[in-house]
Amino acid sequence: MTLIQVIVNSIIRASELALLALGLTIVYDILKFANFAHTELAMVGAYIAFIFNVGLGLPIAVAAIIAAIATGLFSILIDRAVFKKMRESTGIIVMVTSMGVGIALRNTVRAIWGPDAQNYAVPLQKPIVTAWFRITPLQVWIIVIGVLAMVAFYLLLHYTTLGKAMRATSDDPALAQASGIATEKIITYVWFIAISFASLGGVLIGMETYIQPVMGFAIIIPVFCAAIMGGIGNPYGAMLGALALGLAENFGLYINFGKVLNLGGLLPFSKDFYIPTGYKPAISFIILIVVLLVRPRGILGKKKEG
Amino acid sequence: MKILEAKNIVAGYHKSEILHGVSIHLEHKEVVTIIGPNGAGKSTLLKALMGYINIFDGKVIWKGEDITHLKPYQKVKKGFGYVPQLGNVFPSLSVLENLQMGGFTQGKDTIKERMGRVFELFPILKQKLSAKAGTLSGGQRQMLGMARALMTDPELLLLDEPSAGLSPKASEEVFMTIADMHGRLEKSIIIIEQDAYQSLSISDRCYVLVMGKNEFEDEAQNILSNPKIKEAYLGG
Ligand SMILES: Nc1ncnc2c1ncn2[C@@H]1O[C@H](COP(=O)(O)OP(=O)(O)O)[C@@H](O)[C@H]1O
Ligand SMILES: [Mg+2]
């Protein structure tokens, strides 16, 4: 594998992770709790797209858009039914509740569709091959959608009244209300945006591999890792964290640690050592632990105002 | 004409009762100062009036209408403007964005027009439009907080310790501006202060609050000119 291929793979992975980490981080920013149901909602979105794509025969792009909207609305329902009653509770209680919601979602999907992996009805991807790397059209789409989502989100936050009101609510909800902002309405929009993005991420991951009830659970660590590494609550941090993690995961498998250990041949022993592919999920887990130990507020995280 | 009347307000946080039946009122275009020792419940009273905390008993009447249980953003629509003591600006937003948020309930044209008027009152803000509010000095923040509240052109302003933590000079500027908001913009104003000389000098009346209850009330002039009362409530 060429170096460029590793970088391309990293960017593809980062685009998927960013779509998910962004939503996790803005929900945290406004509602002050880590939503453990976040990636499970992405999985729900992937299955809703499955209904429209495989069940009803719609093109996957249409199914993905319908799923994004439907899952976004569904998350608003969950908020009304569960989280809204807990606005005054501490983050840890709400977080544990969100774990319960996540488990319920996963098992409901498993009860309906069974535990096995399934595929979308998408035409076989013929890779574009260049001298340095190969990439499938789908992967190009993943990058394009990821980048577009980031740009759209930046424009939303800085150039629209809704985005500014979201930032104001995050800064100081009481003062936002004193400015006439109905913060509950803002929260509704935040859920919709966060979970539609997550659903889109879920569908893209499902298109690249397959969908399965455990797919949300499987990506929870990398997504949390990306969000926390960038500084949870900071949307640009989530994007940066996703990129950093994408690179770490792919370079982690690419680097010959045997060469690292003998300092590139300086030391007299030589033995190739690569991290086995099966340990890829462990990379984000280890990075998460290191980040939490060394710099828990992440790269771009604000210091707690004291 | 009474525009605001708070009758026997009993309120507090969750289940702990802080205000045990406080009554105040405000005439149209009046400036009233509420003083009292630390912990008396002055800030709590403003939060209750704004609708941030539950009012267990009593009524808030605004121009004859019972608005006791309206939410803060609904009170803003009625004509309330509130500048809290702490957290009076959005620190990560620019000065311009703070003002835009102040005008959240207003149309684009109105926001533009109000901003022009606000800059007449707070020329310093015009030079700092793109600065993050979190980087402003205490005095500038207070100015921005009041400017933000003025963006809805409220009839009533509730100011919680506007001079707290400010240098004497900055505090004087703040009170001059408050006097202006009253004189030029004809706002009705409730000010909370611990150190109340400056505040009383621009006020019509004053309430003294102690341990969640009305202790005393009088014309501001009477309090300032009566050594005994001054000694009792302003510490001489
Ligand atoms: N958020 C809160 N939760 C619980 N108790 C509070 C809260 N804020 C203030 N208090 C209590 O209410 C009482 C009155 O506080 P406050 O209204 O801030 O007094 P003041 O503004 O007159 O100094 C104090 O005993 C204070 O401890
Ligand atoms: Mg106070």
Coordinates of C-alpha atoms in Angstrom, one line a residue, chain B:
Chain B
M1 CA -50.0 54.3 36.4
K2 CA -48.5 51.1 37.8
I3 CA -47.0 49.0 35.1
L4 CA -45.6 46.2 37.3
E5 CA -46.9 44.8 40.5
A6 CA -45.5 41.9 42.3
K7 CA -47.8 40.8 45.1
N8 CA -46.7 38.6 48.0
I9 CA -44.2 36.7 46.0
V10 CA -43.2 33.4 47.5
A11 CA -40.5 31.8 45.5
G12 CA -37.2 29.8 45.7
Y13 CA -35.1 27.1 44.2
H14 CA -36.6 23.6 43.9
K15 CA -38.1 23.2 47.3
S16 CA -36.2 25.8 49.3
E17 CA -38.1 28.9 49.8
I18 CA -36.1 32.1 49.6
L19 CA -38.7 34.8 49.2
H20 CA -41.4 34.7 51.8
G21 CA -44.0 37.1 50.4
V22 CA -42.2 40.1 48.8
S23 CA -44.3 42.9 47.3
I24 CA -43.0 45.6 45.1
H25 CA -44.4 47.8 42.4
L26 CA -43.2 50.1 39.7
E27 CA -44.8 53.1 38.2
H28 CA -44.5 54.0 34.5
K29 CA -41.1 55.5 33.8
E30 CA -40.0 55.1 37.4
V31 CA -36.6 54.1 38.6
V32 CA -36.6 51.9 41.7
T33 CA -33.6 50.6 43.6
I34 CA -33.7 47.4 45.7
I35 CA -31.1 47.2 48.3
G36 CA -30.4 44.7 51.1
P37 CA -27.6 42.5 52.5
N38 CA -25.9 39.7 50.6
G39 CA -28.2 36.7 50.4
A40 CA -31.4 38.7 51.1
G41 CA -32.9 37.4 47.9
K42 CA -32.6 40.4 45.6
S43 CA -31.3 38.4 42.7
T44 CA -33.8 35.7 43.4
L45 CA -36.6 38.3 43.2
L46 CA -35.5 39.4 39.7
K47 CA -35.3 35.8 38.6
A48 CA -38.8 35.2 39.9
L49 CA -40.0 38.3 38.1
M50 CA -38.4 37.2 34.8
G51 CA -39.8 33.7 35.2
Y52 CA -36.6 31.7 35.7
I53 CA -37.7 30.1 38.9
N54 CA -41.0 28.8 40.2
I55 CA -43.3 31.2 42.0
F56 CA -45.0 29.1 44.7
D57 CA -47.5 31.8 45.7
G58 CA -48.3 35.4 44.8
K59 CA -48.8 37.2 41.5
V60 CA -46.9 39.2 39.0
I61 CA -49.2 41.7 37.2
W62 CA -48.0 43.5 34.1
K63 CA -50.2 46.4 33.0
G64 CA -53.2 44.7 34.6
E65 CA -52.4 41.2 33.1
D66 CA -51.4 38.3 35.2
I67 CA -48.1 37.1 33.9
T68 CA -46.9 35.2 37.0
H69 CA -46.1 32.0 35.2
L70 CA -44.8 33.1 31.8
K71 CA -41.4 31.8 30.7
P72 CA -38.5 34.3 30.4
Y73 CA -38.6 34.5 26.6
Q74 CA -42.3 35.2 26.8
K75 CA -41.7 38.0 29.3
V76 CA -39.2 39.5 26.8
K77 CA -42.0 39.6 24.3
K78 CA -44.1 41.5 26.8
G79 CA -41.4 44.1 27.2
F80 CA -39.1 42.9 29.9
G81 CA -35.3 43.4 29.5
Y82 CA -33.0 41.6 32.0
V83 CA -29.3 42.0 32.6
P84 CA -28.1 39.4 35.1
Q85 CA -25.3 40.1 37.5
L86 CA -23.1 37.2 36.3
G87 CA -23.2 36.0 32.7
N88 CA -24.4 39.3 31.3
V89 CA -23.0 38.6 27.8
F90 CA -22.4 35.6 25.5
P91 CA -18.6 35.3 25.9
S92 CA -17.8 33.3 22.8
L93 CA -20.0 35.5 20.5
S94 CA -18.7 38.8 19.1
V95 CA -20.1 42.1 20.2
L96 CA -22.1 42.3 17.0
E97 CA -23.5 38.8 17.5
N98 CA -24.4 39.6 21.1
L99 CA -26.5 42.5 19.9
Q100 CA -28.0 40.4 17.1
M101 CA -29.0 37.9 19.7
G102 CA -30.5 40.7 21.8
G103 CA -32.7 41.4 18.8
F104 CA -33.6 37.8 18.2
T105 CA -37.3 38.5 18.4
Q106 CA -37.0 41.5 16.0
G107 CA -36.9 41.8 12.3
K108 CA -33.7 42.5 10.3
D109 CA -34.6 46.2 9.7
T110 CA -35.5 46.8 13.3
I111 CA -32.2 45.2 14.4
K112 CA -30.3 47.6 12.2
E113 CA -32.2 50.7 13.4
R114 CA -31.9 49.7 17.1
M115 CA -28.2 49.1 16.7
G116 CA -27.8 52.6 15.5
R117 CA -29.6 53.9 18.6
V118 CA -27.7 51.6 20.9
F119 CA -24.4 52.9 19.5
E120 CA -25.4 56.5 20.4
L121 CA -25.7 55.3 24.0
F122 CA -22.6 53.0 23.9
P123 CA -20.1 54.4 21.4
I124 CA -17.4 52.1 22.7
L125 CA -19.3 49.1 21.4
K126 CA -19.2 50.4 17.9
Q127 CA -15.4 50.2 17.9
K128 CA -15.4 46.6 19.2
L129 CA -18.0 45.0 17.0
S130 CA -15.9 42.0 16.0
A131 CA -14.3 41.5 19.4
K132 CA -15.4 38.4 21.4
A133 CA -17.5 39.5 24.3
G134 CA -15.4 37.3 26.6
T135 CA -12.4 39.6 26.0
L136 CA -14.1 42.8 27.1
S137 CA -13.4 44.5 30.4
G138 CA -16.0 44.3 33.2
G139 CA -17.3 47.8 32.5
Q140 CA -17.6 47.1 28.7
R141 CA -19.4 43.8 29.4
Q142 CA -21.9 45.6 31.6
M143 CA -22.4 48.1 28.8
L144 CA -22.8 45.3 26.2
G145 CA -25.2 43.5 28.6
M146 CA -27.4 46.6 28.8
A147 CA -27.1 47.2 25.1
R148 CA -28.1 43.6 24.3
A149 CA -31.2 44.1 26.5
L150 CA -32.1 47.3 24.8
M151 CA -32.3 45.6 21.4
T152 CA -35.9 44.7 22.0
D153 CA -36.7 48.2 23.1
P154 CA -38.1 46.9 26.4
E155 CA -40.4 49.1 28.5
L156 CA -38.9 47.6 31.7
L157 CA -35.3 47.0 32.5
L158 CA -34.2 44.7 35.4
L159 CA -30.6 45.3 36.3
D160 CA -28.8 43.1 38.7
E161 CA -25.9 44.8 40.4
P162 CA -24.8 46.7 37.3
S163 CA -21.7 48.1 39.1
A164 CA -20.6 45.0 40.9
G165 CA -16.8 44.5 40.5
L166 CA -16.3 47.7 38.5
S167 CA -13.8 50.4 39.1
P168 CA -15.3 53.7 40.5
K169 CA -14.9 55.3 37.1
A170 CA -16.5 52.4 35.2
S171 CA -19.3 52.3 37.7
E172 CA -19.9 56.0 37.3
E173 CA -20.2 55.6 33.5
V174 CA -22.6 52.7 34.0
F175 CA -24.9 54.8 36.2
M176 CA -24.7 57.7 33.8
T177 CA -25.8 55.4 31.1
I178 CA -28.7 54.1 33.2
A179 CA -29.8 57.7 33.9
D180 CA -29.7 58.2 30.1
M181 CA -31.8 55.1 29.4
H182 CA -34.3 56.5 31.8
G183 CA -34.1 60.1 30.7
R184 CA -33.7 59.8 26.9
L185 CA -35.3 56.4 26.3
E186 CA -37.9 56.7 29.0
K187 CA -37.4 53.2 30.4
S188 CA -38.9 52.0 33.7
I189 CA -36.0 50.5 35.6
I190 CA -35.5 48.3 38.6
I191 CA -31.9 48.3 39.9
I192 CA -30.4 45.9 42.5
E193 CA -27.5 47.2 44.4
Q194 CA -25.5 46.5 47.5
D195 CA -23.7 49.7 47.5
A196 CA -26.5 52.0 46.7
Y197 CA -25.4 55.7 46.8
Q198 CA -25.0 56.1 43.1
S199 CA -28.1 54.0 42.4
L200 CA -30.2 55.9 44.8
S201 CA -29.2 59.2 43.4
I202 CA -30.8 58.3 40.0
S203 CA -33.8 56.6 41.6
D204 CA -37.3 57.7 42.5
R205 CA -37.9 55.1 45.2
C206 CA -36.1 52.4 47.1
Y207 CA -37.0 49.0 48.7
V208 CA -35.0 47.4 51.4
L209 CA -35.1 43.6 51.3
V210 CA -33.9 41.5 54.3
M211 CA -34.0 37.7 54.5
G212 CA -36.6 37.3 51.8
K213 CA -39.0 39.9 53.2
N214 CA -39.8 43.6 52.7
E215 CA -38.0 45.5 55.4
F216 CA -38.5 49.1 54.5
E217 CA -39.4 51.4 51.6
D218 CA -39.3 55.1 50.9
E219 CA -38.5 57.8 48.4
A220 CA -34.9 57.6 47.4
Q221 CA -34.3 61.2 48.4
N222 CA -35.6 60.6 51.9
I223 CA -33.2 57.7 52.4
L224 CA -30.3 59.8 51.2
S225 CA -31.1 62.8 53.4
N226 CA -32.0 60.9 56.6
P227 CA -28.8 60.0 58.5
K228 CA -30.6 57.4 60.6
I229 CA -32.0 55.5 57.8
K230 CA -28.7 55.9 55.9
E231 CA -26.9 54.4 58.8
A232 CA -29.2 51.5 59.1
Y233 CA -29.4 50.4 55.5
L234 CA -26.4 51.9 53.7
G235 CA -23.9 51.4 56.5
G236 CA -23.5 55.2 57.2

